[in-house]
CSV table of C-alpha atoms and ligand atoms in Angstrom, one decimal:
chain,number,residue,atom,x,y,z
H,1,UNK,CA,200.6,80.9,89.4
H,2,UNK,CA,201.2,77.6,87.5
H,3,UNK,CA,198.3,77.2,85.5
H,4,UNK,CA,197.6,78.8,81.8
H,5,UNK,CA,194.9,81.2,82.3
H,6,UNK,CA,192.0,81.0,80.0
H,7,UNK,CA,190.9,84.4,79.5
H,8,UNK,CA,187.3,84.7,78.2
H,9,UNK,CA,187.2,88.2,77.7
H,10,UNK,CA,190.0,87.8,75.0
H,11,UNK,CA,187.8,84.7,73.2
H,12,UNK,CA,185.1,86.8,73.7
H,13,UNK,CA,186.1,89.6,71.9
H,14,UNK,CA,187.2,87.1,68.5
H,15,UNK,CA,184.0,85.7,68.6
H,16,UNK,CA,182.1,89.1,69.2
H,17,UNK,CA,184.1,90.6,65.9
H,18,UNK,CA,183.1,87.6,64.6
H,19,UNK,CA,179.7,88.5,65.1
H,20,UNK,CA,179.7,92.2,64.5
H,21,UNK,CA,181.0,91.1,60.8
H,22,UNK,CA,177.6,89.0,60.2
H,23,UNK,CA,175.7,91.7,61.2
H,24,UNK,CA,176.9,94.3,58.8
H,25,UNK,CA,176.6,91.5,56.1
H,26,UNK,CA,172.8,91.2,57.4
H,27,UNK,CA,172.0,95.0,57.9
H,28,UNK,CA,173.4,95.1,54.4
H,29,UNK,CA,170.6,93.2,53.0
H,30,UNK,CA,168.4,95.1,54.8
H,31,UNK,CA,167.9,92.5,57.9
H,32,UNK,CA,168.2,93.8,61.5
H,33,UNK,CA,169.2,91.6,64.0
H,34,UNK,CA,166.9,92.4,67.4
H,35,UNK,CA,166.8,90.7,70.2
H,36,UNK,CA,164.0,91.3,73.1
H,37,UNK,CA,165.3,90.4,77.0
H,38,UNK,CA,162.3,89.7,79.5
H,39,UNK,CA,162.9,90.6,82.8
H,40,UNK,CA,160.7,90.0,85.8
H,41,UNK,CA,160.9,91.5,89.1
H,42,UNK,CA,164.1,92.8,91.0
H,43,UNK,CA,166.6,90.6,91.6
H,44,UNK,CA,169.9,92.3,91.5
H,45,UNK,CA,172.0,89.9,89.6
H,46,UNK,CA,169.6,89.6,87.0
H,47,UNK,CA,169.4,93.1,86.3
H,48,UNK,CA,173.2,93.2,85.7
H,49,UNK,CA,172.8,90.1,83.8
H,50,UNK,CA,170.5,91.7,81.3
H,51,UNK,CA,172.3,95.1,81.4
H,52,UNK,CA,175.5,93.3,80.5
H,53,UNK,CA,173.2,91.9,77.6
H,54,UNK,CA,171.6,95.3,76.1
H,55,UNK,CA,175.2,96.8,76.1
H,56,UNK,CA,176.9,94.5,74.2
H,57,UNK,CA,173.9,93.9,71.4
H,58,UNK,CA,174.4,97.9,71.1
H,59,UNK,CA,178.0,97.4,70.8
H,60,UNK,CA,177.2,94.9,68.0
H,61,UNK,CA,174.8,96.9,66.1
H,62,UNK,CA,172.2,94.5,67.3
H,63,UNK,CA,168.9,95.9,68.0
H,64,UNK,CA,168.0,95.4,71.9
H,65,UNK,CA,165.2,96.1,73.8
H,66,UNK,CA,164.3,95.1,77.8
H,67,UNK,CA,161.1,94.6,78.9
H,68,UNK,CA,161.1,94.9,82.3
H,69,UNK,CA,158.1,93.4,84.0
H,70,UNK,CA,157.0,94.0,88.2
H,71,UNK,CA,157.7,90.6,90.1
H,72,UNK,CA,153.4,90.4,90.6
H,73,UNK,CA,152.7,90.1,87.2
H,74,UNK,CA,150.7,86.9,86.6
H,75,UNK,CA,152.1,83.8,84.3
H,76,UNK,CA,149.1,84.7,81.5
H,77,UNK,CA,150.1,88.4,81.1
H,78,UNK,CA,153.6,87.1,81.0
H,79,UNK,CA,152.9,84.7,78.2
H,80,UNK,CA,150.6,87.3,76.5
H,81,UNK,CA,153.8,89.6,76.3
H,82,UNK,CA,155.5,86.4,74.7
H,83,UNK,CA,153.2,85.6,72.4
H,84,UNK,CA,153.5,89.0,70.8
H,85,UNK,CA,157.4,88.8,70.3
H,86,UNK,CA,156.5,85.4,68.9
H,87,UNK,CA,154.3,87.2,65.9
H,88,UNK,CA,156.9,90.4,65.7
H,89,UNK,CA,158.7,89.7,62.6
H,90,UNK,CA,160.9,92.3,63.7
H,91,UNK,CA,162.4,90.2,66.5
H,92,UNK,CA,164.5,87.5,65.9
H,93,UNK,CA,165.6,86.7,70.1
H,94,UNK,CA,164.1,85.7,73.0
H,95,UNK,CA,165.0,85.5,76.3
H,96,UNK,CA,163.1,85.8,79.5
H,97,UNK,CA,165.6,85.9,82.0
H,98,UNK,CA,165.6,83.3,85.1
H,99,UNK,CA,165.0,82.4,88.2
H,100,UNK,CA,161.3,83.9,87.4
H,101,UNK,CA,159.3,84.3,90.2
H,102,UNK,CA,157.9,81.0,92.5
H,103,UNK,CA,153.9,82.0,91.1
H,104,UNK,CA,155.5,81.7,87.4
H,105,UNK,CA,156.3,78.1,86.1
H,106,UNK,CA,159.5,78.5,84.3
H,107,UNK,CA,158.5,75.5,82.4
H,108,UNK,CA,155.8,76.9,80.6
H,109,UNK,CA,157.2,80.1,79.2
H,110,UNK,CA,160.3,78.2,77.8
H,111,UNK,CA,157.8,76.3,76.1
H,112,UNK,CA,155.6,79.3,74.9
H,113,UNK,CA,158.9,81.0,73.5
H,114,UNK,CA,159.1,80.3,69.9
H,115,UNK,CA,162.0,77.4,69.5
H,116,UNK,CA,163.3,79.9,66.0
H,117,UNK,CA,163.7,82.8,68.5
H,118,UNK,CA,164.9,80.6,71.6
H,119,UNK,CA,168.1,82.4,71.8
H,120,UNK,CA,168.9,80.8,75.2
H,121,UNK,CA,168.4,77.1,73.3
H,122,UNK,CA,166.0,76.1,76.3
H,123,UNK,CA,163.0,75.1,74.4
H,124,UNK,CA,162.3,70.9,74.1
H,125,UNK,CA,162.5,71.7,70.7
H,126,UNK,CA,166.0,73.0,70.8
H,127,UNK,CA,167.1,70.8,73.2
H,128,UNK,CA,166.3,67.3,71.5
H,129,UNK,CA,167.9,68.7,68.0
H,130,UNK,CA,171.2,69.3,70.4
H,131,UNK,CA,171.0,65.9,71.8
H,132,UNK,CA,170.4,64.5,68.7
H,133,UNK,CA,173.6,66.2,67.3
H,134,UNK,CA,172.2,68.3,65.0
H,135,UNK,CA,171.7,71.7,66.8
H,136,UNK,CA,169.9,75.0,65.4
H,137,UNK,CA,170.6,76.7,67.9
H,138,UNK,CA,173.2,76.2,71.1
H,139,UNK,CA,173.2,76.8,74.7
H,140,UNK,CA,175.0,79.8,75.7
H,141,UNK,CA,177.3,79.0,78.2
H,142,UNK,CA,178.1,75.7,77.1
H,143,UNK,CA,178.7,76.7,73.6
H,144,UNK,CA,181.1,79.6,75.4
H,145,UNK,CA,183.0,76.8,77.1
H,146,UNK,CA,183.7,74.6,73.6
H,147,UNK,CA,185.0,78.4,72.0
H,148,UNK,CA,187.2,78.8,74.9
H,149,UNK,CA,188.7,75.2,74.3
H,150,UNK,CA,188.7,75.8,70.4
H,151,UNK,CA,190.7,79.1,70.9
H,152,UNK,CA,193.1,77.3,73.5
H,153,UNK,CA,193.6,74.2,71.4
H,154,UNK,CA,192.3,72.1,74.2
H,155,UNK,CA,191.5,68.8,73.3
H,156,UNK,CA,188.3,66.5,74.4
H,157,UNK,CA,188.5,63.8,72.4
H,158,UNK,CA,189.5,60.8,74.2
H,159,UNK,CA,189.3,62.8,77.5
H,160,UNK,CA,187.4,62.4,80.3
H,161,UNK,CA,185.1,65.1,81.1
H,162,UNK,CA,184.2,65.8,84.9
H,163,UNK,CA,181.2,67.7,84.9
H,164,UNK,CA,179.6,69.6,89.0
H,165,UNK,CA,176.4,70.4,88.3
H,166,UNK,CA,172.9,69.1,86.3
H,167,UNK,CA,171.0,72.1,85.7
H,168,UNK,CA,169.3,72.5,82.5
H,169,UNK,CA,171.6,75.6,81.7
H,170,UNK,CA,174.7,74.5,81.9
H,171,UNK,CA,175.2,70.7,83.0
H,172,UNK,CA,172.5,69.1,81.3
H,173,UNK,CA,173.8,70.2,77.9
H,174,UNK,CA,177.3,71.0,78.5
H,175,UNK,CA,177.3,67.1,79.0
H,176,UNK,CA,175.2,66.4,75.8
H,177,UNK,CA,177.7,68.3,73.2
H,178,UNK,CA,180.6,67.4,74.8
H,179,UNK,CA,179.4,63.3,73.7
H,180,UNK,CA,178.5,63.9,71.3
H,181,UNK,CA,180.3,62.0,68.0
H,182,UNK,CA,182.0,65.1,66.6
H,183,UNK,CA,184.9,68.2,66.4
H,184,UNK,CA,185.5,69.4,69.7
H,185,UNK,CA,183.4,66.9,71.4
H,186,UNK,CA,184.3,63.3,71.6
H,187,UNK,CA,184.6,63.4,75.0
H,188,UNK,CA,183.9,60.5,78.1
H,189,UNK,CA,181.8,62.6,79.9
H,190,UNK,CA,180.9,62.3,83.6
H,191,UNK,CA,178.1,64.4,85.4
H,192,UNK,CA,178.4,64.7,88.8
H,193,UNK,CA,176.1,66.7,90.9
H,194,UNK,CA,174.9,66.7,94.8
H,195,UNK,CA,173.8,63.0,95.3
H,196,UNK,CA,177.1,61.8,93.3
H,197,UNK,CA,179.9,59.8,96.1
H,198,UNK,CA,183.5,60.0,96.0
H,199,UNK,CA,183.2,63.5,94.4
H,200,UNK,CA,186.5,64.6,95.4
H,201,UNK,CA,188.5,60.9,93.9
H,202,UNK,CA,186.1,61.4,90.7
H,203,UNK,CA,187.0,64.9,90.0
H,204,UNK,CA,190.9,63.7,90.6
H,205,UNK,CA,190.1,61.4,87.8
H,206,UNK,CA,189.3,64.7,85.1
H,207,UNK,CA,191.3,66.0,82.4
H,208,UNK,CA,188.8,68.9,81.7
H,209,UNK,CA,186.8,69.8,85.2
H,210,UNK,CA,183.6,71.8,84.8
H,211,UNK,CA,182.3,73.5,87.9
H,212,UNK,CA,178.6,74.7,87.8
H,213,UNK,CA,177.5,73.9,91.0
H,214,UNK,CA,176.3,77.0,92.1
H,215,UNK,CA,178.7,76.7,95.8
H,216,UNK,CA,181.0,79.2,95.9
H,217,UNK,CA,185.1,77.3,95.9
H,218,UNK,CA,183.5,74.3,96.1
H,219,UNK,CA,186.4,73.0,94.2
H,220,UNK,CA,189.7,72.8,96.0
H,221,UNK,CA,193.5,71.8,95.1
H,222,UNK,CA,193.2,68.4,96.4
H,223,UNK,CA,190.1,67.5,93.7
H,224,UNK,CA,192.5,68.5,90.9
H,225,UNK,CA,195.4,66.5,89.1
H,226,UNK,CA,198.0,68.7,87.7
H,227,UNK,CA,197.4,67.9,84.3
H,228,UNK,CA,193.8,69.3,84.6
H,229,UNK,CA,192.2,72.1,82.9
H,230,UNK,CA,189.4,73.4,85.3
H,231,UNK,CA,186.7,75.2,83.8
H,232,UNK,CA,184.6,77.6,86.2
H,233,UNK,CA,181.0,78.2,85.4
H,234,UNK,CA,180.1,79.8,89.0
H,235,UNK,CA,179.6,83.2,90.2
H,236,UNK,CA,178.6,84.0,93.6
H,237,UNK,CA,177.9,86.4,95.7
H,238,UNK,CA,180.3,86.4,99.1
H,239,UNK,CA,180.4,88.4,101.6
H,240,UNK,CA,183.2,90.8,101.9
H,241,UNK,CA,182.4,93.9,104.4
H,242,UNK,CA,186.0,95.9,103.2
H,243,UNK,CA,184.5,95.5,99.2
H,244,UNK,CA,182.9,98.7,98.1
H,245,UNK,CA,179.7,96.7,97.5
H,246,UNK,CA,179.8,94.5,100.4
H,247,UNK,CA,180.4,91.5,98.9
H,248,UNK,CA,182.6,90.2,96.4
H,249,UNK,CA,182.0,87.7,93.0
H,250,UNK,CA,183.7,84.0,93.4
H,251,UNK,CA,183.4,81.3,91.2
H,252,UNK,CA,182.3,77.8,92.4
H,253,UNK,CA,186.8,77.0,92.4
H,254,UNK,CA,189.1,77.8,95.3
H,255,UNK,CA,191.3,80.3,92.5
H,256,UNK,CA,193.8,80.8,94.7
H,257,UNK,CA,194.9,77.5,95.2
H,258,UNK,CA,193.7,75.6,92.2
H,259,UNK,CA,195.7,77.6,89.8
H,260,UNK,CA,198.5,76.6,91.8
H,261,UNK,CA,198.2,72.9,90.4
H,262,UNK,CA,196.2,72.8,87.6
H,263,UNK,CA,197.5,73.0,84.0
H,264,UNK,CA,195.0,75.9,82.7
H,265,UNK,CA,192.3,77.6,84.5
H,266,UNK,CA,189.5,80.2,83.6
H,267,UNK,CA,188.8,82.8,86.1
H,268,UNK,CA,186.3,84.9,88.1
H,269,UNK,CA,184.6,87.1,86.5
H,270,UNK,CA,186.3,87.1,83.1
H,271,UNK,CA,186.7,83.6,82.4
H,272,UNK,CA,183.0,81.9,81.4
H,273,UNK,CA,181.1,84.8,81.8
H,274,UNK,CA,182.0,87.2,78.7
H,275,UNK,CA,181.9,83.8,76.6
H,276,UNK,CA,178.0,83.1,77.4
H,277,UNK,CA,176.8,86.9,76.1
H,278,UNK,CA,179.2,86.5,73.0
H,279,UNK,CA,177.5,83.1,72.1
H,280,UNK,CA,174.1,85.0,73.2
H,281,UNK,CA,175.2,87.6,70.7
H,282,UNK,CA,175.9,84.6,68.0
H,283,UNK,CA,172.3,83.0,68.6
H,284,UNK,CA,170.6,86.0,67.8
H,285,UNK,CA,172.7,86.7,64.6
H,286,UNK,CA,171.4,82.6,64.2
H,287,UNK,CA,168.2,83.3,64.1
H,288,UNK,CA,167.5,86.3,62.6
H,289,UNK,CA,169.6,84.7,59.4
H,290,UNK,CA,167.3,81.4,59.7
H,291,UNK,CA,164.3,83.5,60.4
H,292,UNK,CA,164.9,86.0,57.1
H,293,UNK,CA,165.9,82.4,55.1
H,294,UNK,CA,169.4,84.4,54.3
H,295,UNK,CA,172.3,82.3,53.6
H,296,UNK,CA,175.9,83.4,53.7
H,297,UNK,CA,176.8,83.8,50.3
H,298,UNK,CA,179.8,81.1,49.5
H,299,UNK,CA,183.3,82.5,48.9
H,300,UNK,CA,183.2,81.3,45.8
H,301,UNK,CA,180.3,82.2,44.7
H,302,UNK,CA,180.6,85.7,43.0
G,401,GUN,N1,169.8,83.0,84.4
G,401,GUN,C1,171.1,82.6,84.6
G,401,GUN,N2,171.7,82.3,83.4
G,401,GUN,C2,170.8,82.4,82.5
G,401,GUN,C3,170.8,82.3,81.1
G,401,GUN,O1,171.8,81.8,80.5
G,401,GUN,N3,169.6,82.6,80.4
G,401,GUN,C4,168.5,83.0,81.1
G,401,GUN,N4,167.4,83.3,80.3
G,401,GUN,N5,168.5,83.2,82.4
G,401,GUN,C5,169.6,82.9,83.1
Protein backbone atom coordinates (compact mmCIF):
# COMPACT_ATOMS: atom_id res chain seq x y z
CA UNK A 1 0.00 0.00 0.00
CA UNK A 2 1.35 3.52 -0.92
CA UNK A 3 -0.88 5.78 0.68
CA UNK A 4 -0.51 7.13 4.60
CA UNK A 5 -3.31 5.68 6.39
CA UNK A 6 -5.47 8.00 8.34
CA UNK A 7 -6.51 6.09 11.19
CA UNK A 8 -9.54 7.54 13.04
CA UNK A 9 -9.67 5.30 15.80
CA UNK A 10 -6.20 6.63 16.89
CA UNK A 11 -7.59 10.60 16.45
CA UNK A 12 -10.45 9.40 18.08
CA UNK A 13 -9.08 8.31 21.05
CA UNK A 14 -6.87 12.00 21.62
CA UNK A 15 -9.93 13.68 21.15
CA UNK A 16 -12.09 11.29 23.43
CA UNK A 17 -9.26 11.86 26.36
CA UNK A 18 -9.67 15.14 25.44
CA UNK A 19 -13.08 14.89 26.31
CA UNK A 20 -13.16 12.58 29.31
CA UNK A 21 -10.73 15.46 30.93
CA UNK A 22 -13.69 18.20 30.60
CA UNK A 23 -15.96 16.04 31.97
CA UNK A 24 -14.20 15.35 35.26
CA UNK A 25 -13.55 19.21 35.39
CA UNK A 26 -17.52 19.46 34.89
CA UNK A 27 -18.65 16.61 37.32
CA UNK A 28 -16.23 18.42 39.59
CA UNK A 29 -18.39 21.37 39.79
CA UNK A 30 -21.14 19.30 40.19
CA UNK A 31 -22.40 19.37 36.37
CA UNK A 32 -23.30 16.05 34.59
CA UNK A 33 -22.95 15.91 31.12
CA UNK A 34 -26.19 13.71 29.72
CA UNK A 35 -27.05 13.13 26.55
CA UNK A 36 -30.60 11.51 25.40
CA UNK A 37 -30.46 9.40 21.78
CA UNK A 38 -34.03 9.04 20.15
CA UNK A 39 -34.54 6.17 18.29
CA UNK A 40 -37.49 5.22 16.07
CA UNK A 41 -38.31 1.96 14.72
CA UNK A 42 -35.93 -0.94 13.74
CA UNK A 43 -33.60 -0.35 11.28
CA UNK A 44 -30.52 -2.32 11.98
CA UNK A 45 -27.79 0.17 11.23
CA UNK A 46 -29.27 2.65 13.36
CA UNK A 47 -29.52 0.56 16.23
CA UNK A 48 -25.69 -0.07 16.01
CA UNK A 49 -25.38 3.49 15.40
CA UNK A 50 -26.88 4.47 18.62
CA UNK A 51 -25.36 1.55 20.58
CA UNK A 52 -21.97 2.58 19.42
CA UNK A 53 -23.17 6.06 20.93
CA UNK A 54 -24.50 4.85 24.58
CA UNK A 55 -21.14 2.92 24.91
CA UNK A 56 -18.80 5.43 24.44
CA UNK A 57 -20.78 8.32 26.54
CA UNK A 58 -20.44 5.48 29.38
CA UNK A 59 -16.85 5.17 28.66
CA UNK A 60 -16.70 9.05 29.08
CA UNK A 61 -18.52 9.30 32.20
CA UNK A 62 -21.27 10.97 30.22
CA UNK A 63 -24.68 10.21 31.31
CA UNK A 64 -26.66 8.37 28.32
CA UNK A 65 -29.88 7.29 27.96
CA UNK A 66 -31.89 5.66 24.61
CA UNK A 67 -35.23 6.09 24.09
CA UNK A 68 -36.32 3.72 21.84
CA UNK A 69 -39.60 4.48 20.16
CA UNK A 70 -41.95 1.64 17.82
CA UNK A 71 -41.66 2.75 14.00
CA UNK A 72 -45.87 3.58 14.35
CA UNK A 73 -45.50 6.15 16.69
CA UNK A 74 -47.10 9.36 15.35
CA UNK A 75 -44.92 12.77 14.58
CA UNK A 76 -46.94 14.62 17.69
CA UNK A 77 -46.11 11.94 20.31
CA UNK A 78 -42.61 12.08 18.87
CA UNK A 79 -42.37 15.82 19.38
CA UNK A 80 -44.23 15.54 22.74
CA UNK A 81 -41.20 13.19 23.88
CA UNK A 82 -38.94 16.16 22.61
CA UNK A 83 -40.38 18.78 24.07
CA UNK A 84 -39.83 17.27 27.45
CA UNK A 85 -35.98 16.71 26.94
CA UNK A 86 -36.18 20.40 25.81
CA UNK A 87 -37.49 21.46 29.59
CA UNK A 88 -35.11 18.60 31.45
CA UNK A 89 -32.41 20.67 32.79
CA UNK A 90 -30.85 17.50 33.39
CA UNK A 91 -30.11 16.98 29.66
CA UNK A 92 -27.82 18.80 27.87
CA UNK A 93 -27.91 16.41 24.14
CA UNK A 94 -30.16 15.74 21.70
CA UNK A 95 -30.33 13.53 19.04
CA UNK A 96 -33.09 11.79 17.33
CA UNK A 97 -31.41 9.44 15.13
CA UNK A 98 -32.24 9.39 11.17
CA UNK A 99 -33.68 8.18 8.50
CA UNK A 100 -37.04 8.51 10.70
CA UNK A 101 -39.78 6.96 9.38
CA UNK A 102 -41.64 8.21 5.84
CA UNK A 103 -45.10 9.35 8.16
CA UNK A 104 -42.45 11.56 10.34
CA UNK A 105 -41.11 14.79 8.61
CA UNK A 106 -37.53 14.86 9.61
CA UNK A 107 -37.82 18.52 9.12
CA UNK A 108 -39.90 19.31 11.90
CA UNK A 109 -38.32 17.48 14.74
CA UNK A 110 -34.85 19.06 13.87
CA UNK A 111 -36.64 22.14 14.24
CA UNK A 112 -38.46 21.22 17.58
CA UNK A 113 -35.06 20.08 19.10
CA UNK A 114 -33.70 22.78 21.18
CA UNK A 115 -30.67 24.49 18.90
CA UNK A 116 -28.59 24.60 22.85
CA UNK A 117 -29.09 20.75 22.97
CA UNK A 118 -28.77 20.14 19.12
CA UNK A 119 -25.82 17.89 19.56
CA UNK A 120 -26.05 16.74 15.87
CA UNK A 121 -25.75 20.76 14.86
CA UNK A 122 -28.88 20.22 12.51
CA UNK A 123 -31.12 22.87 13.70
CA UNK A 124 -31.42 26.26 11.24
CA UNK A 125 -30.27 27.85 14.12
CA UNK A 126 -27.01 25.95 14.29
CA UNK A 127 -26.58 25.74 10.87
CA UNK A 128 -26.64 29.54 9.86
CA UNK A 129 -24.15 30.43 13.02
CA UNK A 130 -21.77 27.65 11.06
CA UNK A 131 -22.21 29.37 7.83
CA UNK A 132 -21.77 32.48 9.17
CA UNK A 133 -18.36 31.32 10.83
CA UNK A 134 -19.14 31.56 14.09
CA UNK A 135 -20.39 28.12 15.22
CA UNK A 136 -21.80 27.00 18.77
CA UNK A 137 -21.97 23.93 18.04
CA UNK A 138 -20.49 21.68 14.95
CA UNK A 139 -21.55 18.97 12.78
CA UNK A 140 -20.26 15.63 13.74
CA UNK A 141 -18.83 14.16 11.06
CA UNK A 142 -17.53 17.03 9.41
CA UNK A 143 -16.00 18.39 12.51
CA UNK A 144 -14.32 14.61 12.71
CA UNK A 145 -12.96 15.07 9.25
CA UNK A 146 -11.11 18.77 10.18
CA UNK A 147 -9.59 16.68 13.56
CA UNK A 148 -8.38 14.02 11.40
CA UNK A 149 -6.56 16.69 9.09
CA UNK A 150 -5.37 18.71 12.34
CA UNK A 151 -3.80 15.49 13.83
CA UNK A 152 -2.28 14.58 10.33
CA UNK A 153 -0.92 18.09 9.62
CA UNK A 154 -2.96 18.10 6.43
CA UNK A 155 -3.28 21.34 4.98
CA UNK A 156 -6.51 23.08 3.27
CA UNK A 157 -5.61 26.25 2.76
CA UNK A 158 -5.04 27.11 -0.74
CA UNK A 159 -6.28 23.63 -1.67
CA UNK A 160 -8.90 22.52 -3.57
CA UNK A 161 -11.45 20.63 -1.91
CA UNK A 162 -13.49 17.88 -3.92
CA UNK A 163 -16.49 17.22 -2.19
CA UNK A 164 -19.27 13.62 -3.44
CA UNK A 165 -22.22 14.25 -1.88
CA UNK A 166 -24.90 17.29 -0.69
CA UNK A 167 -26.63 15.92 2.09
CA UNK A 168 -27.32 18.09 5.05
CA UNK A 169 -25.13 15.75 7.26
CA UNK A 170 -22.09 15.67 5.80
CA UNK A 171 -21.81 17.67 2.35
CA UNK A 172 -23.75 20.60 2.98
CA UNK A 173 -21.57 21.56 5.90
CA UNK A 174 -18.48 19.78 5.34
CA UNK A 175 -18.39 22.37 2.37
CA UNK A 176 -19.37 25.45 4.57
CA UNK A 177 -16.36 25.03 7.24
CA UNK A 178 -13.98 24.01 4.96
CA UNK A 179 -14.62 28.05 3.17
CA UNK A 180 -14.82 29.36 5.45
CA UNK A 181 -12.01 32.38 6.13
CA UNK A 182 -10.14 30.60 9.03
CA UNK A 183 -7.48 27.75 10.66
CA UNK A 184 -7.97 24.63 9.00
CA UNK A 185 -10.35 25.91 6.55
CA UNK A 186 -9.34 28.17 3.76
CA UNK A 187 -10.04 25.84 1.31
CA UNK A 188 -11.50 26.22 -2.66
CA UNK A 189 -14.17 24.02 -2.16
CA UNK A 190 -16.07 22.11 -4.80
CA UNK A 191 -19.40 20.11 -4.18
CA UNK A 192 -20.17 17.61 -6.38
CA UNK A 193 -23.06 15.36 -6.12
CA UNK A 194 -25.35 13.14 -8.71
CA UNK A 195 -26.33 15.86 -11.38
CA UNK A 196 -22.57 17.18 -11.42
CA UNK A 197 -20.65 16.22 -15.23
CA UNK A 198 -17.15 15.26 -15.72
CA UNK A 199 -17.14 13.81 -12.11
CA UNK A 200 -14.43 11.56 -12.74
CA UNK A 201 -11.85 14.77 -14.48
CA UNK A 202 -13.17 16.98 -11.49
CA UNK A 203 -12.30 14.58 -8.75
CA UNK A 204 -8.67 14.25 -10.68
CA UNK A 205 -8.51 17.85 -10.17
CA UNK A 206 -8.60 17.38 -5.80
CA UNK A 207 -5.99 17.67 -3.37
CA UNK A 208 -8.34 16.60 -0.44
CA UNK A 209 -11.33 14.11 -1.97
CA UNK A 210 -14.38 13.76 0.27
CA UNK A 211 -16.62 10.79 -0.61
CA UNK A 212 -20.15 10.86 0.99
CA UNK A 213 -22.17 9.68 -1.57
CA UNK A 214 -23.81 6.98 -0.01
CA UNK A 215 -22.53 4.28 -3.30
CA UNK A 216 -20.58 1.87 -2.12
CA UNK A 217 -16.55 2.29 -4.14
CA UNK A 218 -17.95 4.69 -6.12
CA UNK A 219 -14.59 6.20 -6.12
CA UNK A 220 -11.95 4.44 -8.13
CA UNK A 221 -8.04 4.80 -8.89
CA UNK A 222 -8.50 6.52 -12.04
CA UNK A 223 -10.56 9.66 -10.16
CA UNK A 224 -7.57 10.09 -7.95
CA UNK A 225 -4.11 12.06 -8.53
CA UNK A 226 -1.34 10.68 -6.60
CA UNK A 227 -0.81 13.57 -4.52
CA UNK A 228 -4.45 13.18 -3.15
CA UNK A 229 -5.62 12.60 0.20
CA UNK A 230 -9.08 10.87 -0.05
CA UNK A 231 -11.35 11.12 2.68
CA UNK A 232 -14.09 8.30 3.06
CA UNK A 233 -17.33 9.23 4.70
CA UNK A 234 -19.39 6.00 3.34
CA UNK A 235 -20.44 2.83 4.91
CA UNK A 236 -22.43 0.33 3.21
CA UNK A 237 -23.87 -2.61 3.50
CA UNK A 238 -22.58 -5.28 0.60
CA UNK A 239 -23.31 -8.41 0.13
CA UNK A 240 -20.86 -11.02 1.05
CA UNK A 241 -22.48 -14.67 1.53
CA UNK A 242 -18.79 -16.24 3.04
CA UNK A 243 -19.08 -13.08 5.97
CA UNK A 244 -20.45 -14.31 9.17
CA UNK A 245 -23.19 -11.72 8.86
CA UNK A 246 -23.88 -11.95 5.26
CA UNK A 247 -22.69 -8.96 4.14
CA UNK A 248 -19.73 -6.94 4.71
CA UNK A 249 -19.20 -2.78 5.49
CA UNK A 250 -17.50 -0.74 2.45
CA UNK A 251 -16.98 2.72 2.14
CA UNK A 252 -18.16 4.73 -0.83
CA UNK A 253 -13.86 4.27 -2.21
CA UNK A 254 -12.53 1.33 -4.13
CA UNK A 255 -9.79 0.74 -0.92
CA UNK A 256 -8.13 -1.67 -2.57
CA UNK A 257 -7.04 0.24 -5.38
CA UNK A 258 -7.11 3.79 -4.32
CA UNK A 259 -4.62 3.36 -1.62
CA UNK A 260 -2.49 2.16 -4.21
CA UNK A 261 -2.19 5.80 -5.66
CA UNK A 262 -3.23 8.20 -3.38
CA UNK A 263 -0.97 9.98 -0.89
CA UNK A 264 -3.06 9.32 2.40
CA UNK A 265 -6.31 7.57 2.77
CA UNK A 266 -8.87 6.86 5.72
CA UNK A 267 -10.40 3.58 5.89
CA UNK A 268 -13.48 1.37 6.30
CA UNK A 269 -14.75 1.10 9.26
CA UNK A 270 -12.07 2.90 11.33
CA UNK A 271 -11.30 5.83 9.38
CA UNK A 272 -14.49 8.59 9.62
CA UNK A 273 -16.59 6.67 11.67
CA UNK A 274 -14.86 6.65 15.38
CA UNK A 275 -14.17 10.55 14.51
CA UNK A 276 -18.09 11.45 14.21
CA UNK A 277 -19.03 9.83 17.94
CA UNK A 278 -15.82 11.43 19.46
CA UNK A 279 -17.04 14.98 18.13
CA UNK A 280 -20.64 13.69 19.21
CA UNK A 281 -19.00 13.12 22.56
CA UNK A 282 -17.42 16.89 22.33
CA UNK A 283 -20.93 18.54 21.45
CA UNK A 284 -22.50 17.20 24.40
CA UNK A 285 -19.56 18.22 26.80
CA UNK A 286 -20.41 21.78 24.49
CA UNK A 287 -23.53 22.15 25.60
CA UNK A 288 -23.87 21.08 28.91
CA UNK A 289 -20.89 23.76 29.65
CA UNK A 290 -22.94 26.53 27.71
CA UNK A 291 -26.09 25.29 29.13
CA UNK A 292 -24.72 25.41 33.12
CA UNK A 293 -22.91 29.05 31.90
CA UNK A 294 -19.50 27.25 33.17
CA UNK A 295 -16.47 28.53 31.67
CA UNK A 296 -13.06 26.87 31.67
CA UNK A 297 -11.22 28.49 34.22
CA UNK A 298 -7.93 30.23 32.44
CA UNK A 299 -4.56 28.78 33.09
CA UNK A 300 -3.67 31.66 34.57
CA UNK A 301 -6.14 32.39 36.51
CA UNK A 302 -5.49 30.83 40.01
N1 LIG B 1 -27.97 9.04 10.71
C1 LIG B 1 -26.80 8.89 10.05
N2 LIG B 1 -25.88 9.75 10.53
C2 LIG B 1 -26.48 10.45 11.51
C3 LIG B 1 -26.03 11.48 12.38
O1 LIG B 1 -24.88 11.95 12.34
N3 LIG B 1 -26.95 11.94 13.27
C4 LIG B 1 -28.22 11.46 13.32
N4 LIG B 1 -29.05 11.99 14.22
N5 LIG B 1 -28.66 10.51 12.52
C5 LIG B 1 -27.79 10.01 11.63
Amino acid sequence: MKALLLDGKEVSARLKEKVAVQVDRLKENGIYPRLVVILVGDDPASAVYVRNKARTSEKLGIQSETITLKSTINEEELLAYIAKLNRDDTVHGILVQLPLPQHINAEKIIEAISPDKDVDCFHPRNVGLLMLGKPYLLPCTPAGIVEIFKYYKIETSGKHVVILGRSNIVGKPMANMLVQKAAHANATVTLAHSRTKNIKALCRQADILIAAIGKAEFVTADMVNGDAVVIDVGINRVEAPDAPRGYKLSGDVDFVSVSEKAAAITPVPGGVGPMTIAMLMQNTVTAAKHLSNFREKDKTEK
